[in-house]
């Protein structure tokens, strides 16, 4: 540096030295501006991911309801499709129609391939429904079909967590996926027992599936709370406790006390479906609350980045 300055007269050397801090400040400001622009762009991407997961959650919800209604219809042995199942299918169709828009919206995010696979599964719903209506679809086949689609949707949700650029947002999204799995196993529990009540018998294999679904819900609910930021844990724990879980546990206890014997348990099909469906719907409302909180935090990241752009720009 001294050799470089020696080439210039003293007056020019003084000017150069005086300008060095300013040059450094300009370079630093440029770097900060670039960093804030990148952070703002990533925040926008995070908000898009969160919105996409919410849309997938709504699709899963309608599929879960249709699965449960289909299970009840198959178990009843009736030849007439009930209005409740027709209504459930209509809601599913509306969500499936919006699925193509979702795929286009997140093209290039790394999730498109997985969602294309989900789309392929959704195209088989019409054929599955024909089998249900014709009485050629077993309860086990019905459960496997819908659960397979929902598992793929959940898999896409976990992939979204992996591409989230902010560690805190990624952790919150991962926690929400645990909640989504709680709701899925609650749906399997509901549909499995509803189908058995319609048929008048819960097979030993079905009872094992029932017990497994219950235990998985407990583990996943714990993971959901533990993975959330401490500021949200008490709120979500309270919401989980308000999901008719006491009523559901009461019915579960009667079934487990009877070792899966439906007659001995004395479960009423309408009460079972009503109570378990209310819990699933309450879990969906918690999902929406989680999405709103994540979106709020992502918005805060975007706002801070935008402020930085204004200040450094």
PDB file of C-alpha atoms in Angstrom, residues 23-260:
ATOM      1  CA  UNK A  23     -15.151   3.268  -0.422  1.00  0.00           C
ATOM      2  CA  UNK A  24     -15.320   0.571   2.229  1.00  0.00           C
ATOM      3  CA  UNK A  25     -18.727   1.814   3.335  1.00  0.00           C
ATOM      4  CA  UNK A  26     -20.004   1.764  -0.250  1.00  0.00           C
ATOM      5  CA  UNK A  27     -18.779  -1.817  -0.753  1.00  0.00           C
ATOM      6  CA  UNK A  28     -20.274  -2.900   2.576  1.00  0.00           C
ATOM      7  CA  UNK A  29     -23.598  -1.250   1.730  1.00  0.00           C
ATOM      8  CA  UNK A  30     -23.623  -3.024  -1.622  1.00  0.00           C
ATOM      9  CA  UNK A  31     -23.029  -6.367   0.042  1.00  0.00           C
ATOM     10  CA  UNK A  32     -25.757  -5.693   2.622  1.00  0.00           C
ATOM     11  CA  UNK A  33     -28.170  -4.597  -0.103  1.00  0.00           C
ATOM     12  CA  UNK A  34     -27.532  -7.789  -2.049  1.00  0.00           C
ATOM     13  CA  UNK A  35     -27.989  -9.865   1.118  1.00  0.00           C
ATOM     14  CA  UNK A  36     -31.300  -8.165   1.930  1.00  0.00           C
ATOM     15  CA  UNK A  37     -32.571  -8.641  -1.622  1.00  0.00           C
ATOM     16  CA  UNK A  38     -31.762 -12.350  -1.421  1.00  0.00           C
ATOM     17  CA  UNK A  39     -33.432 -12.614   2.013  1.00  0.00           C
ATOM     18  CA  UNK A  40     -36.545 -10.852   0.695  1.00  0.00           C
ATOM     19  CA  UNK A  41     -36.728 -13.226  -2.251  1.00  0.00           C
ATOM     20  CA  UNK A  42     -36.339 -16.250   0.039  1.00  0.00           C
ATOM     21  CA  UNK A  43     -39.062 -14.913   2.330  1.00  0.00           C
ATOM     22  CA  UNK A  44     -41.423 -14.704  -0.648  1.00  0.00           C
ATOM     23  CA  UNK A  45     -40.588 -18.284  -1.536  1.00  0.00           C
ATOM     24  CA  UNK A  46     -41.255 -19.348   2.075  1.00  0.00           C
ATOM     25  CA  UNK A  47     -44.692 -17.739   2.007  1.00  0.00           C
ATOM     26  CA  UNK A  48     -45.473 -19.590  -1.218  1.00  0.00           C
ATOM     27  CA  UNK A  49     -44.396 -22.886   0.361  1.00  0.00           C
ATOM     28  CA  UNK A  50     -46.589 -22.294   3.405  1.00  0.00           C
ATOM     29  CA  UNK A  51     -49.589 -21.471   1.214  1.00  0.00           C
ATOM     30  CA  UNK A  52     -48.974 -24.620  -0.826  1.00  0.00           C
ATOM     31  CA  UNK A  53     -48.874 -26.815   2.290  1.00  0.00           C
ATOM     32  CA  UNK A  54     -52.156 -25.274   3.413  1.00  0.00           C
ATOM     33  CA  UNK A  55     -53.748 -26.123   0.064  1.00  0.00           C
ATOM     34  CA  UNK A  56     -52.461 -29.682   0.334  1.00  0.00           C
ATOM     35  CA  UNK A  57     -53.933 -29.866   3.832  1.00  0.00           C
ATOM     36  CA  UNK A  58     -57.364 -28.950   2.495  1.00  0.00           C
ATOM     37  CA  UNK A  59     -57.095 -31.624  -0.188  1.00  0.00           C
ATOM     38  CA  UNK A  60     -56.098 -34.202   2.437  1.00  0.00           C
ATOM     39  CA  UNK A  61     -59.049 -33.174   4.591  1.00  0.00           C
ATOM     40  CA  UNK A  62     -61.599 -33.818   1.840  1.00  0.00           C
ATOM     41  CA  UNK A  63     -59.981 -37.162   0.984  1.00  0.00           C
ATOM     42  CA  UNK A  64     -60.106 -38.184   4.650  1.00  0.00           C
ATOM     43  CA  UNK A  65     -63.799 -37.348   4.877  1.00  0.00           C
ATOM     44  CA  UNK A  66     -64.555 -39.234   1.651  1.00  0.00           C
ATOM     45  CA  UNK A  67     -62.550 -42.218   2.911  1.00  0.00           C
ATOM     46  CA  UNK A  68     -64.581 -42.327   6.121  1.00  0.00           C
ATOM     47  CA  UNK A  69     -67.909 -41.957   4.325  1.00  0.00           C
ATOM     48  CA  UNK A  70     -66.912 -44.651   1.829  1.00  0.00           C
ATOM     49  CA  UNK A  71     -65.913 -46.991   4.670  1.00  0.00           C
ATOM     50  CA  UNK A  72     -69.305 -46.572   6.306  1.00  0.00           C
ATOM     51  CA  UNK A  73     -71.083 -47.230   3.010  1.00  0.00           C
ATOM     52  CA  UNK A  74     -69.038 -50.337   2.253  1.00  0.00           C
ATOM     53  CA  UNK A  75     -69.617 -51.689   5.750  1.00  0.00           C
ATOM     54  CA  UNK A  76     -73.371 -51.118   5.556  1.00  0.00           C
ATOM     55  CA  UNK A  77     -73.768 -53.348   2.498  1.00  0.00           C
ATOM     56  CA  UNK A  78     -76.392 -50.937   1.153  1.00  0.00           C
ATOM     57  CA  UNK A  79     -76.871 -50.661  -2.592  1.00  0.00           C
ATOM     58  CA  UNK A  80     -77.763 -46.967  -2.469  1.00  0.00           C
ATOM     59  CA  UNK A  81     -75.008 -44.381  -2.198  1.00  0.00           C
ATOM     60  CA  UNK A  82     -75.908 -42.076   0.723  1.00  0.00           C
ATOM     61  CA  UNK A  83     -76.193 -38.332   0.256  1.00  0.00           C
ATOM     62  CA  UNK A  84     -73.382 -37.708   2.737  1.00  0.00           C
ATOM     63  CA  UNK A  85     -70.966 -39.671   0.545  1.00  0.00           C
ATOM     64  CA  UNK A  86     -72.145 -37.841  -2.567  1.00  0.00           C
ATOM     65  CA  UNK A  87     -71.530 -34.524  -0.796  1.00  0.00           C
ATOM     66  CA  UNK A  88     -68.060 -35.650   0.332  1.00  0.00           C
ATOM     67  CA  UNK A  89     -67.156 -36.592  -3.231  1.00  0.00           C
ATOM     68  CA  UNK A  90     -68.313 -33.206  -4.503  1.00  0.00           C
ATOM     69  CA  UNK A  91     -66.002 -31.443  -2.037  1.00  0.00           C
ATOM     70  CA  UNK A  92     -63.110 -33.687  -3.041  1.00  0.00           C
ATOM     71  CA  UNK A  93     -63.705 -32.932  -6.718  1.00  0.00           C
ATOM     72  CA  UNK A  94     -63.552 -29.199  -6.007  1.00  0.00           C
ATOM     73  CA  UNK A  95     -60.162 -29.581  -4.294  1.00  0.00           C
ATOM     74  CA  UNK A  96     -58.843 -31.852  -7.043  1.00  0.00           C
ATOM     75  CA  UNK A  97     -59.845 -29.223  -9.626  1.00  0.00           C
ATOM     76  CA  UNK A  98     -57.673 -26.685  -7.807  1.00  0.00           C
ATOM     77  CA  UNK A  99     -54.762 -29.096  -7.549  1.00  0.00           C
ATOM     78  CA  UNK A 100     -53.606 -28.429 -11.117  1.00  0.00           C
ATOM     79  CA  UNK A 101     -53.382 -24.724 -10.294  1.00  0.00           C
ATOM     80  CA  UNK A 102     -51.252 -25.546  -7.263  1.00  0.00           C
ATOM     81  CA  UNK A 103     -48.847 -27.620  -9.362  1.00  0.00           C
ATOM     82  CA  UNK A 104     -48.410 -24.740 -11.823  1.00  0.00           C
ATOM     83  CA  UNK A 105     -47.895 -22.269  -8.981  1.00  0.00           C
ATOM     84  CA  UNK A 106     -44.967 -24.115  -7.449  1.00  0.00           C
ATOM     85  CA  UNK A 107     -43.320 -25.225 -10.677  1.00  0.00           C
ATOM     86  CA  UNK A 108     -39.556 -25.059 -10.345  1.00  0.00           C
ATOM     87  CA  UNK A 109     -39.512 -25.437  -6.546  1.00  0.00           C
ATOM     88  CA  UNK A 110     -38.395 -29.061  -6.544  1.00  0.00           C
ATOM     89  CA  UNK A 111     -41.833 -30.268  -5.468  1.00  0.00           C
ATOM     90  CA  UNK A 112     -43.410 -30.457  -8.907  1.00  0.00           C
ATOM     91  CA  UNK A 113     -42.291 -34.062  -9.522  1.00  0.00           C
ATOM     92  CA  UNK A 114     -43.801 -35.295  -6.254  1.00  0.00           C
ATOM     93  CA  UNK A 115     -47.044 -33.458  -6.850  1.00  0.00           C
ATOM     94  CA  UNK A 116     -47.225 -34.904 -10.348  1.00  0.00           C
ATOM     95  CA  UNK A 117     -47.214 -38.333  -8.693  1.00  0.00           C
ATOM     96  CA  UNK A 118     -50.063 -37.229  -6.438  1.00  0.00           C
ATOM     97  CA  UNK A 119     -51.929 -36.040  -9.527  1.00  0.00           C
ATOM     98  CA  UNK A 120     -51.567 -39.469 -11.110  1.00  0.00           C
ATOM     99  CA  UNK A 121     -53.122 -41.045  -8.021  1.00  0.00           C
ATOM    100  CA  UNK A 122     -55.974 -38.547  -7.999  1.00  0.00           C
ATOM    101  CA  UNK A 123     -56.883 -39.528 -11.552  1.00  0.00           C
ATOM    102  CA  UNK A 124     -57.778 -43.016 -10.280  1.00  0.00           C
ATOM    103  CA  UNK A 125     -60.464 -41.757  -7.888  1.00  0.00           C
ATOM    104  CA  UNK A 126     -63.281 -42.091 -10.439  1.00  0.00           C
ATOM    105  CA  UNK A 127     -62.523 -45.774 -11.043  1.00  0.00           C
ATOM    106  CA  UNK A 128     -62.257 -46.407  -7.311  1.00  0.00           C
ATOM    107  CA  UNK A 129     -65.645 -44.819  -6.693  1.00  0.00           C
ATOM    108  CA  UNK A 130     -67.236 -47.070  -9.302  1.00  0.00           C
ATOM    109  CA  UNK A 131     -65.896 -50.075  -7.420  1.00  0.00           C
ATOM    110  CA  UNK A 132     -67.244 -48.717  -4.127  1.00  0.00           C
ATOM    111  CA  UNK A 133     -70.688 -48.113  -5.635  1.00  0.00           C
ATOM    112  CA  UNK A 134     -70.756 -51.554  -7.261  1.00  0.00           C
ATOM    113  CA  UNK A 135     -69.870 -53.279  -4.004  1.00  0.00           C
ATOM    114  CA  UNK A 136     -66.660 -54.785  -5.421  1.00  0.00           C
ATOM    115  CA  UNK A 137     -64.322 -52.757  -3.204  1.00  0.00           C
ATOM    116  CA  UNK A 138     -63.447 -54.131   0.236  1.00  0.00           C
ATOM    117  CA  UNK A 139     -63.023 -51.974   3.325  1.00  0.00           C
ATOM    118  CA  UNK A 140     -59.294 -52.739   3.365  1.00  0.00           C
ATOM    119  CA  UNK A 141     -58.905 -51.786  -0.304  1.00  0.00           C
ATOM    120  CA  UNK A 142     -60.796 -48.549   0.297  1.00  0.00           C
ATOM    121  CA  UNK A 143     -58.588 -47.669   3.257  1.00  0.00           C
ATOM    122  CA  UNK A 144     -55.406 -48.467   1.315  1.00  0.00           C
ATOM    123  CA  UNK A 145     -56.462 -46.411  -1.713  1.00  0.00           C
ATOM    124  CA  UNK A 146     -57.208 -43.139   0.057  1.00  0.00           C
ATOM    125  CA  UNK A 147     -54.412 -43.564   2.589  1.00  0.00           C
ATOM    126  CA  UNK A 148     -51.941 -44.044  -0.271  1.00  0.00           C
ATOM    127  CA  UNK A 149     -52.869 -40.692  -1.798  1.00  0.00           C
ATOM    128  CA  UNK A 150     -52.767 -38.918   1.554  1.00  0.00           C
ATOM    129  CA  UNK A 151     -49.375 -40.455   2.364  1.00  0.00           C
ATOM    130  CA  UNK A 152     -48.046 -39.047  -0.912  1.00  0.00           C
ATOM    131  CA  UNK A 153     -49.438 -35.609  -0.062  1.00  0.00           C
ATOM    132  CA  UNK A 154     -47.788 -35.741   3.361  1.00  0.00           C
ATOM    133  CA  UNK A 155     -44.536 -36.787   1.691  1.00  0.00           C
ATOM    134  CA  UNK A 156     -44.722 -33.705  -0.535  1.00  0.00           C
ATOM    135  CA  UNK A 157     -45.260 -31.602   2.585  1.00  0.00           C
ATOM    136  CA  UNK A 158     -42.112 -32.962   4.213  1.00  0.00           C
ATOM    137  CA  UNK A 159     -40.208 -32.252   0.992  1.00  0.00           C
ATOM    138  CA  UNK A 160     -41.362 -28.636   1.265  1.00  0.00           C
ATOM    139  CA  UNK A 161     -39.783 -28.540   4.722  1.00  0.00           C
ATOM    140  CA  UNK A 162     -36.463 -29.662   3.242  1.00  0.00           C
ATOM    141  CA  UNK A 163     -36.350 -26.813   0.705  1.00  0.00           C
ATOM    142  CA  UNK A 164     -37.374 -24.102   3.188  1.00  0.00           C
ATOM    143  CA  UNK A 165     -34.469 -21.659   3.426  1.00  0.00           C
ATOM    144  CA  UNK A 166     -35.049 -20.350   6.977  1.00  0.00           C
ATOM    145  CA  UNK A 167     -34.250 -22.783   9.842  1.00  0.00           C
ATOM    146  CA  UNK A 168     -36.997 -21.479  12.141  1.00  0.00           C
ATOM    147  CA  UNK A 169     -39.653 -21.615   9.427  1.00  0.00           C
ATOM    148  CA  UNK A 170     -38.460 -25.078   8.393  1.00  0.00           C
ATOM    149  CA  UNK A 171     -38.799 -26.301  12.008  1.00  0.00           C
ATOM    150  CA  UNK A 172     -42.325 -24.872  12.236  1.00  0.00           C
ATOM    151  CA  UNK A 173     -43.292 -26.493   8.947  1.00  0.00           C
ATOM    152  CA  UNK A 174     -41.879 -29.813  10.152  1.00  0.00           C
ATOM    153  CA  UNK A 175     -43.921 -29.503  13.346  1.00  0.00           C
ATOM    154  CA  UNK A 176     -47.030 -28.838  11.297  1.00  0.00           C
ATOM    155  CA  UNK A 177     -46.437 -31.974   9.248  1.00  0.00           C
ATOM    156  CA  UNK A 178     -46.410 -33.960  12.507  1.00  0.00           C
ATOM    157  CA  UNK A 179     -49.818 -32.424  13.256  1.00  0.00           C
ATOM    158  CA  UNK A 180     -50.965 -33.384   9.758  1.00  0.00           C
ATOM    159  CA  UNK A 181     -49.968 -36.976  10.501  1.00  0.00           C
ATOM    160  CA  UNK A 182     -51.932 -36.844  13.770  1.00  0.00           C
ATOM    161  CA  UNK A 183     -55.001 -35.875  11.763  1.00  0.00           C
ATOM    162  CA  UNK A 184     -54.339 -38.600   9.206  1.00  0.00           C
ATOM    163  CA  UNK A 185     -54.138 -41.354  11.812  1.00  0.00           C
ATOM    164  CA  UNK A 186     -57.238 -39.928  13.479  1.00  0.00           C
ATOM    165  CA  UNK A 187     -58.939 -40.278  10.094  1.00  0.00           C
ATOM    166  CA  UNK A 188     -57.759 -43.868   9.721  1.00  0.00           C
ATOM    167  CA  UNK A 189     -59.012 -44.685  13.200  1.00  0.00           C
ATOM    168  CA  UNK A 190     -62.376 -43.131  12.425  1.00  0.00           C
ATOM    169  CA  UNK A 191     -62.787 -44.817   9.042  1.00  0.00           C
ATOM    170  CA  UNK A 192     -61.587 -48.214  10.206  1.00  0.00           C
ATOM    171  CA  UNK A 193     -64.026 -48.410  13.126  1.00  0.00           C
ATOM    172  CA  UNK A 194     -66.862 -46.807  11.128  1.00  0.00           C
ATOM    173  CA  UNK A 195     -66.517 -49.482   8.455  1.00  0.00           C
ATOM    174  CA  UNK A 196     -66.434 -52.213  11.097  1.00  0.00           C
ATOM    175  CA  UNK A 197     -69.532 -50.827  12.798  1.00  0.00           C
ATOM    176  CA  UNK A 198     -71.321 -50.865   9.462  1.00  0.00           C
ATOM    177  CA  UNK A 199     -70.333 -54.485   8.899  1.00  0.00           C
ATOM    178  CA  UNK A 200     -71.046 -55.425  12.517  1.00  0.00           C
ATOM    179  CA  UNK A 201     -67.582 -56.835  13.174  1.00  0.00           C
ATOM    180  CA  UNK A 202     -64.033 -55.609  13.741  1.00  0.00           C
ATOM    181  CA  UNK A 203     -61.506 -58.193  12.560  1.00  0.00           C
ATOM    182  CA  UNK A 204     -58.393 -58.971  14.643  1.00  0.00           C
ATOM    183  CA  UNK A 205     -56.309 -57.259  11.945  1.00  0.00           C
ATOM    184  CA  UNK A 206     -58.611 -54.256  12.080  1.00  0.00           C
ATOM    185  CA  UNK A 207     -58.281 -54.082  15.852  1.00  0.00           C
ATOM    186  CA  UNK A 208     -54.491 -54.076  15.555  1.00  0.00           C
ATOM    187  CA  UNK A 209     -54.793 -51.242  13.028  1.00  0.00           C
ATOM    188  CA  UNK A 210     -57.044 -49.342  15.430  1.00  0.00           C
ATOM    189  CA  UNK A 211     -54.602 -49.673  18.332  1.00  0.00           C
ATOM    190  CA  UNK A 212     -51.690 -48.672  16.088  1.00  0.00           C
ATOM    191  CA  UNK A 213     -53.475 -45.564  14.845  1.00  0.00           C
ATOM    192  CA  UNK A 214     -54.225 -44.455  18.394  1.00  0.00           C
ATOM    193  CA  UNK A 215     -50.654 -44.917  19.635  1.00  0.00           C
ATOM    194  CA  UNK A 216     -49.186 -43.091  16.631  1.00  0.00           C
ATOM    195  CA  UNK A 217     -51.444 -40.106  17.255  1.00  0.00           C
ATOM    196  CA  UNK A 218     -50.111 -39.762  20.791  1.00  0.00           C
ATOM    197  CA  UNK A 219     -46.466 -39.877  19.682  1.00  0.00           C
ATOM    198  CA  UNK A 220     -46.963 -37.473  16.788  1.00  0.00           C
ATOM    199  CA  UNK A 221     -48.937 -35.013  18.928  1.00  0.00           C
ATOM    200  CA  UNK A 222     -46.024 -34.927  21.372  1.00  0.00           C
ATOM    201  CA  UNK A 223     -43.580 -34.345  18.491  1.00  0.00           C
ATOM    202  CA  UNK A 224     -45.743 -31.529  17.150  1.00  0.00           C
ATOM    203  CA  UNK A 225     -45.743 -29.614  20.433  1.00  0.00           C
ATOM    204  CA  UNK A 226     -42.053 -30.287  21.157  1.00  0.00           C
ATOM    205  CA  UNK A 227     -40.994 -29.047  17.689  1.00  0.00           C
ATOM    206  CA  UNK A 228     -42.891 -25.757  17.892  1.00  0.00           C
ATOM    207  CA  UNK A 229     -41.205 -22.566  19.184  1.00  0.00           C
ATOM    208  CA  UNK A 230     -41.766 -22.203  22.938  1.00  0.00           C
ATOM    209  CA  UNK A 231     -43.890 -19.111  22.337  1.00  0.00           C
ATOM    210  CA  UNK A 232     -46.503 -21.262  20.578  1.00  0.00           C
ATOM    211  CA  UNK A 233     -46.388 -24.484  22.628  1.00  0.00           C
ATOM    212  CA  UNK A 234     -48.935 -23.585  25.331  1.00  0.00           C
ATOM    213  CA  UNK A 235     -51.365 -22.279  22.723  1.00  0.00           C
ATOM    214  CA  UNK A 236     -51.237 -25.421  20.606  1.00  0.00           C
ATOM    215  CA  UNK A 237     -51.341 -27.750  23.609  1.00  0.00           C
ATOM    216  CA  UNK A 238     -54.542 -26.034  24.716  1.00  0.00           C
ATOM    217  CA  UNK A 239     -56.030 -26.318  21.230  1.00  0.00           C
ATOM    218  CA  UNK A 240     -55.196 -30.028  21.058  1.00  0.00           C
ATOM    219  CA  UNK A 241     -56.886 -30.607  24.408  1.00  0.00           C
ATOM    220  CA  UNK A 242     -60.030 -28.972  23.010  1.00  0.00           C
ATOM    221  CA  UNK A 243     -60.366 -31.324  20.014  1.00  0.00           C
ATOM    222  CA  UNK A 244     -63.042 -33.549  21.619  1.00  0.00           C
ATOM    223  CA  UNK A 245     -60.204 -35.847  22.625  1.00  0.00           C
ATOM    224  CA  UNK A 246     -61.917 -36.698  25.951  1.00  0.00           C
ATOM    225  CA  UNK A 247     -65.033 -37.925  24.122  1.00  0.00           C
ATOM    226  CA  UNK A 248     -62.956 -39.898  21.626  1.00  0.00           C
ATOM    227  CA  UNK A 249     -60.916 -41.495  24.406  1.00  0.00           C
ATOM    228  CA  UNK A 250     -64.090 -42.543  26.189  1.00  0.00           C
ATOM    229  CA  UNK A 251     -65.259 -44.425  23.091  1.00  0.00           C
ATOM    230  CA  UNK A 252     -61.777 -45.858  22.533  1.00  0.00           C
ATOM    231  CA  UNK A 253     -61.655 -47.131  26.102  1.00  0.00           C
ATOM    232  CA  UNK A 254     -64.919 -49.001  25.627  1.00  0.00           C
ATOM    233  CA  UNK A 255     -63.563 -50.669  22.507  1.00  0.00           C
ATOM    234  CA  UNK A 256     -60.208 -51.603  24.039  1.00  0.00           C
ATOM    235  CA  UNK A 257     -61.886 -52.864  27.231  1.00  0.00           C
ATOM    236  CA  UNK A 258     -63.904 -55.197  25.011  1.00  0.00           C
ATOM    237  CA  UNK A 259     -60.728 -56.192  23.078  1.00  0.00           C
ATOM    238  CA  UNK A 260     -62.300 -55.056  19.836  1.00  0.00           C
TER     239      UNK A 260
END
